[in-house]
Coordinates of C-alpha atoms and ligand atoms in Angstrom, one line a residue:
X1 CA -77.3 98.2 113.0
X2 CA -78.7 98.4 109.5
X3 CA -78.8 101.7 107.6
X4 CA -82.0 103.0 106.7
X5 CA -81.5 105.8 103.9
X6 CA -84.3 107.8 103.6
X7 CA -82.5 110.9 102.2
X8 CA -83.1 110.5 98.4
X9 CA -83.7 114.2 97.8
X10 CA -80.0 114.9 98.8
X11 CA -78.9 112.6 96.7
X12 CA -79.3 108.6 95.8
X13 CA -77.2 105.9 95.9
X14 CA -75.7 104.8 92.6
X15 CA -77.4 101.8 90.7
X16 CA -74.8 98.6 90.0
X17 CA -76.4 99.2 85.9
X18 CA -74.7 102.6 86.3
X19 CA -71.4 101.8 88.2
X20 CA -70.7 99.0 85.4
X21 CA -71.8 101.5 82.4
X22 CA -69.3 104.1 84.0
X23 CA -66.3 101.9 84.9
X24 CA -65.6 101.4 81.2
X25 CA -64.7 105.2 80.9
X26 CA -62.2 105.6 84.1
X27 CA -60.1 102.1 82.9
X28 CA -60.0 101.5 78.9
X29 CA -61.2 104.2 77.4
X30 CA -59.9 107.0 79.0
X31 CA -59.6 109.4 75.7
X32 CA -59.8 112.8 75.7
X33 CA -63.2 113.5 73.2
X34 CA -61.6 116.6 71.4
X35 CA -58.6 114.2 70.4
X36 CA -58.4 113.5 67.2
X37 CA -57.0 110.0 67.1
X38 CA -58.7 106.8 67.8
X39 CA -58.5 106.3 71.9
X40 CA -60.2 110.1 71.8
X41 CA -62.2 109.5 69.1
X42 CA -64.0 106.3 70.8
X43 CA -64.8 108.4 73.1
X44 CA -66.1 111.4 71.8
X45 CA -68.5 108.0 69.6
X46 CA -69.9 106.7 73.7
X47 CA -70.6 110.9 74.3
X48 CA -72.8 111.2 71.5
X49 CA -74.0 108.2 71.6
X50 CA -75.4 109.1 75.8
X51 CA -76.7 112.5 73.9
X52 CA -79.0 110.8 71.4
X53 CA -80.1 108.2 74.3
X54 CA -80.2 111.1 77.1
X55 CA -82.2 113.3 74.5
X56 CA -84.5 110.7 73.9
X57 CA -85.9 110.1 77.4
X58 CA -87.4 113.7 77.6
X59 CA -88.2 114.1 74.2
X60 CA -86.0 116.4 73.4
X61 CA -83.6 116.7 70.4
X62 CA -79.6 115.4 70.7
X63 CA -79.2 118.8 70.1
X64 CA -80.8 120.7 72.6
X65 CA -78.8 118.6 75.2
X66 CA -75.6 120.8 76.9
X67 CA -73.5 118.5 79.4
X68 CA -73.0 120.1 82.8
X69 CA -71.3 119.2 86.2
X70 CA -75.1 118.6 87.6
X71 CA -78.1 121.0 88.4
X72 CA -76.8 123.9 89.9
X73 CA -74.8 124.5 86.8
X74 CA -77.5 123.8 84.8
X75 CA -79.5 126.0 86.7
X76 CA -77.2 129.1 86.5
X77 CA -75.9 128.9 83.4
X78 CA -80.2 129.1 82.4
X79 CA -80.9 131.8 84.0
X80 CA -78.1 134.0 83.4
X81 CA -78.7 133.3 79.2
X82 CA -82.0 134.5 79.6
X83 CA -81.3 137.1 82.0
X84 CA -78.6 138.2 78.9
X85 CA -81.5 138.0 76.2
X86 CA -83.9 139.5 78.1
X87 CA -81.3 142.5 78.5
X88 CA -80.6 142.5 75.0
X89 CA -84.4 143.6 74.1
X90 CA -84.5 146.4 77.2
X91 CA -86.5 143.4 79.7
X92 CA -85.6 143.0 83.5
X93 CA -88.4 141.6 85.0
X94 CA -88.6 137.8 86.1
X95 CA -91.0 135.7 87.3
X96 CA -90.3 132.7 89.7
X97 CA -91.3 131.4 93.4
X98 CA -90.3 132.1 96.8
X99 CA -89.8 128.3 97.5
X100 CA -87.2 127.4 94.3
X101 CA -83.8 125.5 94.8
X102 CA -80.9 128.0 96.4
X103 CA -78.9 127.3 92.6
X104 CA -82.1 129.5 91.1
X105 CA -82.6 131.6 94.3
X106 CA -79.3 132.6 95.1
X107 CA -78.7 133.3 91.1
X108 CA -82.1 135.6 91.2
X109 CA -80.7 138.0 94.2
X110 CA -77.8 138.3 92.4
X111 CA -79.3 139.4 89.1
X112 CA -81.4 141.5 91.5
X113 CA -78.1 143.4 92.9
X114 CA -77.9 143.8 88.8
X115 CA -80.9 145.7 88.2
X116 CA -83.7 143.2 87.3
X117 CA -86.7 143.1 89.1
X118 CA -88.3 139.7 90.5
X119 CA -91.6 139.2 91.0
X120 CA -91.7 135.7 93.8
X121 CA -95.3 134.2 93.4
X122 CA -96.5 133.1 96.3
X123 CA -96.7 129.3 96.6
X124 CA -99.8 128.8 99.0
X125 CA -100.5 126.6 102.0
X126 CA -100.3 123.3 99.8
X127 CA -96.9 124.9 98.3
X128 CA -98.7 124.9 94.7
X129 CA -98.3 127.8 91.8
X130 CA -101.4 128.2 89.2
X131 CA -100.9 128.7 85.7
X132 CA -103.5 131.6 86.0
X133 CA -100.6 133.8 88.5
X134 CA -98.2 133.4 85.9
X135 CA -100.2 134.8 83.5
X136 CA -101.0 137.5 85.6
X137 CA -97.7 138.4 87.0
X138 CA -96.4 138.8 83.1
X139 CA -95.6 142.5 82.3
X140 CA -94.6 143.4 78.2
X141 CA -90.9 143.5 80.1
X142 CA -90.8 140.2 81.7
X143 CA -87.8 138.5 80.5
X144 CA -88.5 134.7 81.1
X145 CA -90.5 132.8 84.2
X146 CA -88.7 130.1 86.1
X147 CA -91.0 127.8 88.3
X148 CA -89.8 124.3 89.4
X149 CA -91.1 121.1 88.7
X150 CA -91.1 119.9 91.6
X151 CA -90.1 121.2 95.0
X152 CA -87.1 119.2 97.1
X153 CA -88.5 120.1 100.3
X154 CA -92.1 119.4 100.6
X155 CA -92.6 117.7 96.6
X156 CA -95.4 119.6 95.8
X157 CA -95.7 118.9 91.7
X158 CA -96.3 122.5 89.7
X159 CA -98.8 122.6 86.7
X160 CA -95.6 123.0 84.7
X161 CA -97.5 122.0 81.4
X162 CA -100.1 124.8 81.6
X163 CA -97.4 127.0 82.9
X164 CA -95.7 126.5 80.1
X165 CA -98.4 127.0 77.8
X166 CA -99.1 130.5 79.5
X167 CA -95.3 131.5 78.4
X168 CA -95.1 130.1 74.8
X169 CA -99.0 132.2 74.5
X170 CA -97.2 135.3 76.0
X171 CA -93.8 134.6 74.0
X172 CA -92.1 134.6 77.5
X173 CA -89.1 132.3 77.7
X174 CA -89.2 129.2 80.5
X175 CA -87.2 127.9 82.3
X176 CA -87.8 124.5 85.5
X177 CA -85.9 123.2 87.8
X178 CA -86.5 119.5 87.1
X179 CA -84.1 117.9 89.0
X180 CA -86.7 116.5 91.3
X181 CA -89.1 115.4 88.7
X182 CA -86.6 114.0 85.7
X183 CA -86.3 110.3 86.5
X184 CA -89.1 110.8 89.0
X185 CA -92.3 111.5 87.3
X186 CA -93.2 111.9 83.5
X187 CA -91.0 114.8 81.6
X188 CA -91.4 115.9 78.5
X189 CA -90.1 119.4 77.0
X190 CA -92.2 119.4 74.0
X191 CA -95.9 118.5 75.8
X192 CA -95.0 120.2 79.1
X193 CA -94.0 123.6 76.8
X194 CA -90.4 123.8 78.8
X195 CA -87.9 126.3 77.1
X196 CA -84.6 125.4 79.4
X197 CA -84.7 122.5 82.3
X198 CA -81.9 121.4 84.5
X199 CA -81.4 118.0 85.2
X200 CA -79.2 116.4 88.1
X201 CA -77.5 112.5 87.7
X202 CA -77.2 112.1 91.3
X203 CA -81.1 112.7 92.2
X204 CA -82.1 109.4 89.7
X205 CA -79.4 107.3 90.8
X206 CA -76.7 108.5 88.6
X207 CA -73.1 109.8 89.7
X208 CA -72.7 113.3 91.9
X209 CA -70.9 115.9 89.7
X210 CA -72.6 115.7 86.7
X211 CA -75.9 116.9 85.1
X212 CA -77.4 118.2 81.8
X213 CA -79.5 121.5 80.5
X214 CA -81.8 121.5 77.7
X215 CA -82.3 124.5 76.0
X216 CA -84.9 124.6 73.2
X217 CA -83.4 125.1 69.6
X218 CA -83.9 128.7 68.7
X219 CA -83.1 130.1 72.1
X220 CA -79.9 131.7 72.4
X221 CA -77.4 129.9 75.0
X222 CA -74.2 131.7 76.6
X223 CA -71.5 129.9 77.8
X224 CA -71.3 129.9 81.1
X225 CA -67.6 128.2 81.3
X226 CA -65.6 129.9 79.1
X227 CA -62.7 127.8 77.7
X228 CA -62.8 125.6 74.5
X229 CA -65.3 124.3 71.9
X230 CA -66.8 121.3 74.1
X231 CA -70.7 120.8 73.9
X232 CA -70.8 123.1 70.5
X233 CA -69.2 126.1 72.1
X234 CA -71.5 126.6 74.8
X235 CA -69.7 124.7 77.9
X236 CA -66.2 124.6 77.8
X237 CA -64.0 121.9 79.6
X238 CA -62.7 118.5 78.8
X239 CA -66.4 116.5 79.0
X240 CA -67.0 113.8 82.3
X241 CA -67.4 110.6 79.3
X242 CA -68.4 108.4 82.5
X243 CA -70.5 110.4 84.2
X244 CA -72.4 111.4 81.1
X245 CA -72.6 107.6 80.2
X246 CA -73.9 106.3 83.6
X247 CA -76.2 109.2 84.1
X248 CA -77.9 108.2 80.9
X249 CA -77.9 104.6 81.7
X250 CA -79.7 105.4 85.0
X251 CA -82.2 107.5 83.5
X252 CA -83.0 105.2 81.1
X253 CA -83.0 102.5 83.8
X254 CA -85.8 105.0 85.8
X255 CA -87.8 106.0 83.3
X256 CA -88.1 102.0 82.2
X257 CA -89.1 101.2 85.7
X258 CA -91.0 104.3 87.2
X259 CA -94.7 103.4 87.5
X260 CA -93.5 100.4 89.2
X261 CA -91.0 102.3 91.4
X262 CA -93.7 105.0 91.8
X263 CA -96.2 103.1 92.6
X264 CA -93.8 101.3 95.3
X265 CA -93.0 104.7 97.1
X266 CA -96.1 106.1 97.3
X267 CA -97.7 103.0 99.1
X268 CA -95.1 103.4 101.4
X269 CA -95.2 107.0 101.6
X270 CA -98.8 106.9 102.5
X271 CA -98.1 104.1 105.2
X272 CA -95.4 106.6 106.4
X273 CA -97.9 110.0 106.4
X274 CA -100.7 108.0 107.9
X275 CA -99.2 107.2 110.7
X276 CA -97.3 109.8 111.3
X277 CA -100.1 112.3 111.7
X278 CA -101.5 110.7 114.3
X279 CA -98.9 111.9 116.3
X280 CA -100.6 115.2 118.0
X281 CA -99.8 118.3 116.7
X282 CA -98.0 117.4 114.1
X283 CA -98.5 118.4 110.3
X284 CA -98.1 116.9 106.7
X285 CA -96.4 119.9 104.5
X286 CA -97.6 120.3 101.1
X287 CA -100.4 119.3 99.2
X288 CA -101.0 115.7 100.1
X289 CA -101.8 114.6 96.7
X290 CA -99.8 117.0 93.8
X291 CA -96.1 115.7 95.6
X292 CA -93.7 113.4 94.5
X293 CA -94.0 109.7 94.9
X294 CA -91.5 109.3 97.7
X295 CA -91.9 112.6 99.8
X296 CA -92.8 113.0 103.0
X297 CA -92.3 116.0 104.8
X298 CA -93.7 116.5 108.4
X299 CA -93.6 119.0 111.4
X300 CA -94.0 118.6 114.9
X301 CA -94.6 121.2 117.0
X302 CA -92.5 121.8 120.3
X303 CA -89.6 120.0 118.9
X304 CA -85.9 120.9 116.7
X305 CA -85.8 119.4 113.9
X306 CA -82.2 118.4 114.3
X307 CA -82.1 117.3 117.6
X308 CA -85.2 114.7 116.2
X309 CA -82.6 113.4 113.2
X310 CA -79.7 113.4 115.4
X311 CA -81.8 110.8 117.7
X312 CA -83.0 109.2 114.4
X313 CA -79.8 109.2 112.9
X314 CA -78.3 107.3 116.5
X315 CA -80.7 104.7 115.6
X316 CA -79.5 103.9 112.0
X317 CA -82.1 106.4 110.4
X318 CA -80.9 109.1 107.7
X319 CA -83.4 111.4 106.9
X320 CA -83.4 115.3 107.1
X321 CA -84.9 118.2 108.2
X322 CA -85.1 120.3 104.4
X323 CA -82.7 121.0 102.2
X324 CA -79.5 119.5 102.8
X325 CA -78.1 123.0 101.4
X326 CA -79.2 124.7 104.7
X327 CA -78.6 121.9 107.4
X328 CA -75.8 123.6 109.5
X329 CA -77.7 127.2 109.8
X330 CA -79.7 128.3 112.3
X331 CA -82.3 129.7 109.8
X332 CA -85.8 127.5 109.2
X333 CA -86.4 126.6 105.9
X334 CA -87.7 129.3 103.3
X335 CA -89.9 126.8 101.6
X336 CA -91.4 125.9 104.9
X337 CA -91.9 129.7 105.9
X338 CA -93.0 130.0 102.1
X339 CA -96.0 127.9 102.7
X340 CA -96.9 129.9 105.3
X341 CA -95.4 128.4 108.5
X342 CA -94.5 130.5 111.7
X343 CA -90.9 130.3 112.6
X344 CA -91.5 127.7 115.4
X345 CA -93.5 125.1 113.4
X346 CA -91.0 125.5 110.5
X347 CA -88.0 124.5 113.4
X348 CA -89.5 121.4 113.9
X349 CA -89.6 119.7 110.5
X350 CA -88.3 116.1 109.4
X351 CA -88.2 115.4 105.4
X352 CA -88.1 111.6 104.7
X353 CA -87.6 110.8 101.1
X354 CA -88.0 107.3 99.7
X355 CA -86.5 105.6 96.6
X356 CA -87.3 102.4 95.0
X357 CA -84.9 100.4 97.4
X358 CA -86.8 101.2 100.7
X359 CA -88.7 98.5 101.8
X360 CA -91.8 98.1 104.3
X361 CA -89.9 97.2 107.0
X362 CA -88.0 100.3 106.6
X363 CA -91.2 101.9 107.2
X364 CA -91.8 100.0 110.0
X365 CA -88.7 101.0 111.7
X366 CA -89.8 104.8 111.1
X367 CA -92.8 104.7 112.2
X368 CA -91.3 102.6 116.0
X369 CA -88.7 105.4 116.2
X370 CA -90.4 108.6 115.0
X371 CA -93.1 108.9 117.8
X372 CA -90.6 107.6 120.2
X373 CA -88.2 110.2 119.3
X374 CA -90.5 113.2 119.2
X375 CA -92.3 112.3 122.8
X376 CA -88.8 112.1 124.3
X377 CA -87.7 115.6 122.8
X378 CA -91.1 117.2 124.1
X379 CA -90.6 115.6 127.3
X380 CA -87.5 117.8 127.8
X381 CA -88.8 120.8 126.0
X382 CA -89.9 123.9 127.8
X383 CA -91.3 125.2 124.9
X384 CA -93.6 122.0 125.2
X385 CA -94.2 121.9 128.9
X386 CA -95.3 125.7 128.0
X387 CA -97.8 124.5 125.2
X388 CA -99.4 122.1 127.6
X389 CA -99.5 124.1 130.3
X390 CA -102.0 126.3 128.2
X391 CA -98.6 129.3 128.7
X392 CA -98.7 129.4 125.1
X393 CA -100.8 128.6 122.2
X394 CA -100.6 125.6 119.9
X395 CA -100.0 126.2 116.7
X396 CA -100.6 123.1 114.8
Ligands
PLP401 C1 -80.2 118.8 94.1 C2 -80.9 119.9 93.5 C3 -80.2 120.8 92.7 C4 -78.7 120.9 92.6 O1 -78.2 119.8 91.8 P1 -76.6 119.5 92.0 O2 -76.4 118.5 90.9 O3 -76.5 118.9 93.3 O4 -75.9 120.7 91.7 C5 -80.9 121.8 92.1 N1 -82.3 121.9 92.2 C6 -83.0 121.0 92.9 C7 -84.5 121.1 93.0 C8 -82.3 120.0 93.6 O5 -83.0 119.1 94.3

């Protein structure tokens, strides 16, 4: 039986560009970039060399650019440097969204349990923020806004340009969550006003275990690692050479084809939610146009969501029901009840996200086995048999 990966949010298969960019780094030139002798010293050359290239693809400077081990990294070390300069001048109040990335949630309650106050803007039906709540949810103590650039769950695409000019008018630092995006969809610090932005190799393609934050020049930075004087003193430990090389080469590889790979995904996506709503009561999740090329993410009502990927997955099909983060708990997921879904329509979600190397028969195989699947789980549902019976109300 053939695989048919449609889990690309989770994380992507690596590209053979990337693989044979990397395999340099774990056999010849294995040097330690801090050595000072040649075998380190070639390396510490192919690590600045990925930094100007890396840099370049966003628009940022070589400078700006701090190695991580991937987004959630990226994400905390962000947020707790401008938690830190916002304490500095006496400000605890954040702004961010009830639907971001657990690495930006998780950090916020925490730096709640530390006295800051967060306002969550609510994301809507269609799972969109407007510039114009920013601006009104900044207070003369708000110590920097984090909104994400795009969400993993449901794809919806944030204004983050006009976001961002909102903060810069307000002299509020910003920070995004771009590992969806980066790679994805057009990113650019400068146009799109972005103060920090996390980045993940393993979302475009790139290795797992390895990522990158941007912070704009002029913004202080803590370390977040303590340790030695790796990427200028701000993230200590001995730096992943390959990783850093083949997740440059990869997103160099998908910003050089992404209208084409865009373009690609979103004919098939639209095959995908087309059909798939003509499925009774079922649902398309987030705004239909503002979301990411490959995303499509669904509910059916009367049905669990994992019983309808563990029949999928029987039949050669990986997709999910959310976040890969919370598969394994009981709990529906907080985007879906951030958009405004009851409990029970939130249960029965399926998230099926494309890349480039899907094909159309792929599609075709979803779209034979996703109605099949959800009629033979609401066959043996009471929950269902109490929904047609009139016993309860439908909900979608
Ligand atoms: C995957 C993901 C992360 C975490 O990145 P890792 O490199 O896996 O730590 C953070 N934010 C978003 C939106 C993601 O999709």
């Amino acid at each position: 039986m053939k695989t048919i990966y449609v889990d690309n949010a989770a994380t992507t298969a690596m590209s053979e560009r990337a693989i044979e960019a990397m395999t340099p780094y774990l056999k010849e030139v294995y040097g330690n970039p801090s050595s000072l002798h040649t075998v380190g010293q070639v390396a510490k050359e192919a690590l600045e060399d990925a930094r100007v290239r890396f840099a370049k693809l966003i628009n940022a400077d070589p400078k700006e650019i701090y190695f991580t081990s991937g987004g959630s990294e990226a994400d905390n070390q962000a947020l707790r440097s401008l938690a830190f300069n916002g304490l500095k001048k006496g400000k605890k109040h954040i702004i961010s969204t009830a639907f971001e990335h657990h690495a930006v949630l998780h950090t916020l309650k925490k730096l709640e349990k530390e006295g800051f106050e967060v306002t969550y803007l609510d994301v809507g039906a269609k799972g969109l923020v407007s510039a114009e709540q920013v601006e009104k949810a900044i207070r003369p103590d708000t110590a920097f806004v984090s909104v994400m650039y795009a969400n993993n769950e449901i794809g919806t695409i944030q204004p983050i340009r006009e976001i961002g000019a909102v903060c810069k008018k307000a002299g509020v630092p910003f920070h995004t969550d771009a590992v969806q995006a980066v790679g994805h969809i057009p990113v650019d610090v400068v146009a799109d006003n972005i103060d920090m932005l996390a980045v993940s190799a393993h979302k475009f393609h790139g290795p797992k275990g390895v990522g990158a934050l941007y912070c704009r020049k002029g913004i202080p930075l803590n370390t977040f690692i303590d340790g030695g004087a790796q990427e200028r003193n701000r993230r200590a430990g001995t730096e992943n050479i390959g990783g850093i090389v083949a997740m440059t080469v990869a997103l160099e590889e998908a910003c050089a084809n992404m209208q084409t790979n865009a373009k690609k995904m979103r004919a098939l996506r639209d095959r995908l939610i087309d059909a798939l709503l003509k499925i009774p009561h079922s649902r398309l999740n987030g705004d239909r146009d503002k979301r990411l090329p490959g995303n499509v993410n669904m509910c059916f009502e009367g049905i669990e969501g994992e019983g309808l990927l563990l029949h999928l997955d029987a039949r050669g099909i990986c997709a999910s029901s959310g976040s890969a983060c919370t598969s394994g708990s009981l709990d529906p997921s907080h985007v879906l009840l951030a958009i405004g879904l009851p409990h029970e329509v939130a249960h029965g979600s399926l998230r099926i996200s494309l890349s480039e190397n899907n094909t159309d028969a792929d599609v075709d195989a979803i779209l034979k086995a996703v109605p099949e699947v959800v009629a033979y789980l609401r066959n043996m549902s009471p929950v269902w048999e109490d929904l047609e019976k009139g016993k309860k109300q439908h909900l979608i």
